[in-house]
Coordinates of C-alpha atoms in Angstrom, one line a residue:
M1 CA 0.0 0.0 0.0
P2 CA 1.3 3.5 -0.7
Q3 CA 2.4 5.9 2.0
M4 CA 0.1 9.0 2.2
T5 CA -0.3 12.1 4.2
M6 CA -3.8 13.1 5.3
V7 CA -4.0 15.6 2.5
Q8 CA -3.0 12.9 0.0
A9 CA -5.5 10.4 1.5
I10 CA -8.4 12.9 1.3
Q11 CA -7.5 13.9 -2.2
D12 CA -7.3 10.3 -3.3
T13 CA -10.7 9.7 -1.8
L14 CA -12.2 12.6 -3.7
R15 CA -10.6 11.5 -6.9
V16 CA -11.9 8.0 -6.6
A17 CA -15.4 9.2 -5.7
L18 CA -15.5 11.6 -8.7
R19 CA -14.4 8.8 -11.0
E20 CA -16.8 6.2 -9.7
D21 CA -20.0 8.3 -9.2
P22 CA -21.1 10.9 -11.6
R23 CA -23.4 12.4 -8.9
V24 CA -20.4 13.5 -6.9
V25 CA -19.5 17.2 -7.2
I26 CA -17.2 19.4 -5.2
L27 CA -17.8 23.1 -4.6
G28 CA -16.2 25.8 -2.6
E29 CA -13.9 28.8 -2.5
D30 CA -10.7 28.2 -4.6
V31 CA -11.2 24.4 -4.7
G32 CA -10.8 24.4 -8.5
K33 CA -8.0 26.2 -10.2
N34 CA -6.0 26.7 -7.0
G35 CA -6.8 23.4 -5.4
G36 CA -7.8 24.9 -2.1
V37 CA -5.8 26.7 0.6
F38 CA -4.2 23.5 1.6
R39 CA -4.1 22.0 -1.9
V40 CA -6.5 19.1 -0.9
T41 CA -8.3 19.4 -4.2
E42 CA -5.3 20.2 -6.4
G43 CA -5.6 18.8 -9.9
L44 CA -9.2 17.7 -9.6
Q45 CA -10.7 20.4 -11.7
A46 CA -8.2 19.8 -14.5
E47 CA -9.1 16.1 -14.4
F48 CA -12.9 16.4 -14.0
G49 CA -13.8 19.8 -15.3
A50 CA -15.2 23.0 -13.7
E51 CA -18.8 21.5 -13.6
R52 CA -17.7 18.7 -11.2
V53 CA -15.1 20.8 -9.2
A54 CA -16.6 24.2 -9.1
D55 CA -15.1 27.4 -7.7
T56 CA -17.7 29.5 -5.9
P57 CA -18.1 33.1 -4.8
L58 CA -17.0 34.0 -1.2
A59 CA -20.5 33.2 0.1
E60 CA -20.7 30.3 2.5
N61 CA -24.5 30.5 2.8
G62 CA -24.6 30.2 -1.0
I63 CA -22.2 27.2 -1.0
I64 CA -24.3 25.3 1.6
G65 CA -27.6 26.4 0.1
G66 CA -26.5 25.3 -3.3
A67 CA -25.3 22.0 -2.0
I68 CA -28.6 21.4 -0.3
G69 CA -30.5 22.0 -3.6
M70 CA -28.1 19.6 -5.5
A71 CA -28.6 16.9 -2.9
L72 CA -32.4 17.2 -3.1
Y73 CA -32.2 16.6 -6.8
G74 CA -30.1 13.4 -6.4
M75 CA -26.6 14.6 -6.5
R76 CA -23.8 13.9 -3.9
P77 CA -22.3 17.3 -3.2
I78 CA -19.1 17.8 -1.2
A79 CA -19.0 21.4 0.0
E80 CA -15.7 22.7 1.2
I81 CA -15.6 25.6 3.7
Q82 CA -12.1 27.1 3.4
F83 CA -11.7 27.2 7.2
I84 CA -14.4 26.1 9.6
D85 CA -14.1 29.6 11.1
F86 CA -15.9 30.9 8.0
V87 CA -18.9 28.6 8.4
Y88 CA -21.0 30.9 10.5
P89 CA -22.6 32.8 7.6
A90 CA -24.0 29.4 6.5
F91 CA -25.1 28.3 10.0
D92 CA -28.8 28.9 9.3
Q93 CA -28.6 26.8 6.2
I94 CA -26.9 24.0 8.1
V95 CA -28.9 24.0 11.3
S96 CA -32.4 25.0 9.9
E97 CA -32.3 23.3 6.5
L98 CA -29.6 20.7 6.0
A99 CA -30.0 19.0 9.3
K100 CA -33.8 18.9 9.3
M101 CA -34.7 18.0 5.7
R102 CA -35.4 14.3 6.3
W103 CA -37.5 15.2 9.4
R104 CA -39.5 18.0 7.8
S105 CA -40.3 15.8 4.8
A106 CA -41.2 12.8 6.8
G107 CA -38.4 10.9 5.2
Q108 CA -39.4 11.7 1.6
Y109 CA -36.2 13.5 1.0
S110 CA -32.6 12.9 2.1
C111 CA -29.9 15.5 2.0
P112 CA -26.6 13.7 1.7
V113 CA -24.3 16.7 1.8
I114 CA -20.7 16.5 3.1
V115 CA -19.4 19.7 4.5
R116 CA -15.6 19.4 4.6
A117 CA -13.5 22.0 6.5
P118 CA -10.0 22.3 8.1
Y119 CA -10.4 23.0 11.8
G120 CA -8.3 23.6 14.9
G121 CA -5.0 25.3 15.7
G122 CA -1.3 24.4 15.4
I123 CA -0.3 26.3 12.2
K124 CA -0.2 29.9 13.5
G125 CA -3.5 30.8 12.0
G126 CA -4.6 33.2 14.7
L127 CA -8.1 33.6 16.1
Y128 CA -10.0 33.6 12.7
H129 CA -8.4 30.4 11.3
S130 CA -7.9 28.1 14.4
Q131 CA -11.3 27.6 16.0
S132 CA -12.8 24.2 17.0
P133 CA -16.6 24.6 16.9
E134 CA -17.5 20.9 16.7
A135 CA -19.8 21.1 19.7
Y136 CA -22.2 23.4 17.8
F137 CA -22.8 20.7 15.2
C138 CA -23.0 17.9 17.7
H139 CA -25.8 19.8 19.4
T140 CA -27.8 19.9 16.2
A141 CA -29.9 16.7 15.6
G142 CA -29.7 15.4 12.1
L143 CA -26.0 15.9 11.6
K144 CA -23.1 13.5 11.8
V145 CA -19.8 14.9 13.0
V146 CA -16.6 13.1 11.9
I147 CA -13.0 14.0 12.9
P148 CA -10.2 11.8 11.6
S149 CA -6.7 11.7 13.2
T150 CA -4.8 9.5 10.7
P151 CA -4.5 9.5 6.9
A152 CA -6.1 6.0 6.7
D153 CA -9.0 7.0 8.8
A154 CA -9.5 10.2 6.9
K155 CA -10.0 8.1 3.7
G156 CA -12.1 5.4 5.3
L157 CA -14.4 7.8 7.1
L158 CA -14.9 10.1 4.1
F159 CA -15.9 7.1 2.0
S160 CA -18.4 6.0 4.6
A161 CA -19.8 9.5 4.7
L162 CA -20.2 9.4 1.0
E163 CA -22.2 6.2 1.2
G164 CA -24.7 7.5 3.7
E165 CA -27.9 9.5 3.3
D166 CA -27.4 11.9 6.1
P167 CA -25.5 15.2 6.1
V168 CA -22.0 15.0 7.5
I169 CA -19.8 17.7 9.0
F170 CA -16.3 16.4 8.2
L171 CA -13.7 18.3 10.2
E172 CA -10.1 17.9 9.1
P173 CA -7.4 18.7 11.7
K174 CA -5.1 21.0 9.6
R175 CA -2.3 20.5 12.1
L176 CA -2.1 16.8 10.9
Y177 CA -2.4 17.5 7.2
R178 CA 1.2 16.8 6.4
T179 CA 2.8 15.8 9.7
T180 CA 2.6 12.1 9.3
K181 CA 2.5 9.4 6.6
E182 CA 1.2 5.9 6.8
E183 CA 0.0 3.1 4.6
V184 CA -3.4 3.8 3.0
A185 CA -5.3 1.3 1.0
E186 CA -5.8 2.2 -2.7
G187 CA -9.3 2.4 -4.2
R188 CA -12.4 2.3 -2.1
A189 CA -11.9 1.5 1.6
T190 CA -14.3 2.4 4.4
V191 CA -14.2 2.9 8.2
P192 CA -17.6 2.7 10.0
L193 CA -18.9 6.1 11.2
S194 CA -19.7 4.8 14.7
L195 CA -16.6 2.8 15.7
A196 CA -13.9 4.2 17.9
R197 CA -10.2 3.2 17.6
I198 CA -7.9 2.1 20.4
A199 CA -4.8 4.2 19.5
R200 CA -2.9 2.7 22.4
E201 CA -3.9 0.0 24.9
G202 CA -3.6 0.4 28.6
T203 CA -5.1 -0.6 31.9
D204 CA -4.6 2.2 34.5
C205 CA -6.2 5.2 32.9
T206 CA -8.3 6.1 29.8
I207 CA -7.7 9.2 27.6
L208 CA -10.5 10.1 25.3
A209 CA -9.4 12.3 22.4
Y210 CA -10.1 13.0 18.7
G211 CA -8.4 14.9 15.8
A212 CA -5.0 16.5 16.5
M213 CA -5.3 15.6 20.2
V214 CA -4.9 11.9 19.5
P215 CA -1.1 12.0 18.7
V216 CA -0.7 14.4 21.6
S217 CA -2.4 11.9 23.9
V218 CA -0.4 9.0 22.6
E219 CA 2.8 10.9 23.3
A220 CA 1.6 11.5 26.9
A221 CA 0.7 7.8 27.3
T222 CA 4.2 6.9 26.1
R223 CA 5.7 9.2 28.6
A224 CA 3.4 7.7 31.3
S225 CA 4.6 4.2 30.5
E226 CA 8.2 5.3 31.4
R227 CA 6.8 6.1 34.9
G228 CA 5.1 2.7 35.2
W229 CA 1.6 3.8 34.3
S230 CA -0.4 2.0 31.6
V231 CA -2.6 4.5 29.8
E232 CA -5.1 3.7 27.1
V233 CA -5.9 6.2 24.4
V234 CA -9.3 6.0 22.7
D235 CA -9.6 7.9 19.3
L236 CA -13.3 8.6 19.1
R237 CA -13.2 9.2 15.3
T238 CA -16.9 10.2 15.2
L239 CA -18.5 12.5 17.8
V240 CA -22.0 11.8 16.3
P241 CA -22.7 9.0 16.3
L242 CA -20.5 8.3 19.3
D243 CA -19.2 4.8 19.9
T244 CA -20.6 4.7 23.5
A245 CA -19.9 1.0 24.0
S246 CA -16.2 1.4 23.4
V247 CA -15.9 4.5 25.6
L248 CA -17.7 2.8 28.5
E249 CA -15.8 -0.4 28.1
S250 CA -12.5 1.4 28.4
V251 CA -13.6 3.4 31.4
R252 CA -14.9 0.4 33.2
K253 CA -11.6 -1.4 32.6
T254 CA -9.3 1.4 33.8
G255 CA -11.4 3.3 36.3
R256 CA -9.7 6.7 35.5
V257 CA -10.5 9.1 32.7
V258 CA -8.9 12.1 31.1
I259 CA -10.7 13.9 28.3
V260 CA -8.7 15.9 25.8
H261 CA -9.8 18.4 23.2
E262 CA -8.5 21.8 21.9
A263 CA -11.9 23.5 21.9
P264 CA -12.7 25.8 24.9
R265 CA -13.6 24.0 28.1
T266 CA -17.1 25.4 28.8
C267 CA -19.8 23.4 27.0
G268 CA -17.1 21.6 25.0
Y269 CA -17.7 18.1 23.8
G270 CA -15.7 16.8 26.8
A271 CA -18.6 17.9 29.0
E272 CA -20.9 15.5 27.2
L273 CA -18.4 12.7 27.6
A274 CA -18.1 13.4 31.3
A275 CA -21.9 13.3 31.7
L276 CA -22.1 10.0 29.8
I277 CA -19.5 8.5 32.1
A278 CA -21.2 9.8 35.2
E279 CA -24.6 8.4 34.1
Q280 CA -23.5 5.0 33.0
A281 CA -20.1 4.2 34.6
L282 CA -20.0 6.1 37.8
T283 CA -19.4 3.1 40.0
S284 CA -16.4 2.1 37.9
L285 CA -14.6 5.3 38.6
L286 CA -11.6 5.3 41.0
A287 CA -11.0 9.1 40.5
P288 CA -12.9 12.2 39.2
V289 CA -13.1 12.6 35.4
L290 CA -10.6 15.3 34.3
R291 CA -10.5 17.5 31.3
V292 CA -7.5 18.9 29.4
T293 CA -8.8 21.5 26.9
G294 CA -8.3 24.9 25.3
Y295 CA -9.2 27.9 27.4
D296 CA -12.3 30.0 27.5
T297 CA -10.8 32.8 25.4
P298 CA -10.6 33.6 21.7
F299 CA -7.8 31.6 20.1
P300 CA -4.5 33.4 20.5
Y301 CA -1.8 33.9 18.0
T302 CA 1.5 34.4 19.9
L303 CA 0.4 32.1 22.7
E304 CA -1.0 29.4 20.5
H305 CA 1.0 26.6 22.0
T306 CA 0.2 27.7 25.5
Y307 CA -3.5 27.6 24.6
L308 CA -3.4 24.1 22.9
P309 CA -3.2 21.0 25.1
D310 CA 0.2 19.4 24.9
A311 CA 1.7 16.1 26.1
A312 CA 2.9 17.7 29.3
R313 CA -0.5 18.9 30.3
V314 CA -2.1 15.6 29.4
L315 CA 0.6 13.7 31.4
R316 CA 0.0 16.0 34.4
A317 CA -3.7 15.2 34.3
S318 CA -3.0 11.5 34.0
S319 CA -0.6 11.8 37.0
T320 CA -3.2 13.6 39.1
S321 CA -5.8 10.9 38.3
W322 CA -3.3 8.2 39.1
R323 CA -2.4 9.6 42.5
T324 CA -6.0 10.2 43.5
E325 CA -7.1 7.9 46.3
V326 CA -9.7 5.4 45.4
M327 CA -13.2 6.9 45.6
R328 CA -15.5 5.0 47.9
C329 CA -19.3 5.2 47.9
P330 CA -20.7 6.0 51.4
T331 CA -22.2 3.1 53.2
R332 CA -25.9 3.3 53.9

């Protein structure tokens, strides 16, 4: 199998999809001639033409609105938002139309739109190019939310998204676009949209992470092993639908949990995970659930790597959980 970066894996997926299915179209700002800001769609317009890979005006509400219309007429549009930070002008189209079309039509119409966008920090993008708004979309019924952390998963999850009938918000951690290479299967290869991945096995503590925080968490777990702690890292892959069974299985095995994401702490996706664990695995916990997150501030430029969780912060949280005395339920 060839070695690919995440950019190459996503581009290969889009190329295969365009070749195999005439209903697939790509639209977005600069996706055609320039191949996108990060060159994910480079060369696709030359190969498939401007009708299949279409440059659009700088109008996110028009991009998503147009994609919705295409989907309702049987096409399979992939709409790229140049940075997820720019999605807000299209928020009404996503929340009020895209997410609700199957419900409002009593199942008569599906709206299989994929909204692709780079998200998160790590490239000195500043406050308008580094946000992590995944929780907004997770809160909206009718949307699937997918965040890969490896090139192979990016390809497999994107293919699975293309095969479904529901709209998918596909967030690509730009920090990982070109940082790693791995073997990626050629042609069509799928990864289920509701199956987490054990990125590192362990027995003493569980780290729940996704996107760019997965390699950070694996690094922290590796450092923890040097101190004699066995830390398991669960890569969620999809936030909606969440692989609840895998999360709870790991928590019940280790009894300690650290949740890691780069979005702000308040009302972040980690709060939902903590609530799930409290509701369904409370008696398995040996220590409080801890969160390592971004801060409740706009994303900074000069202090980017202070804001973002790193292996040292994750290791410190794991250490705190490890040293906490066993919690005991009061006797009645």
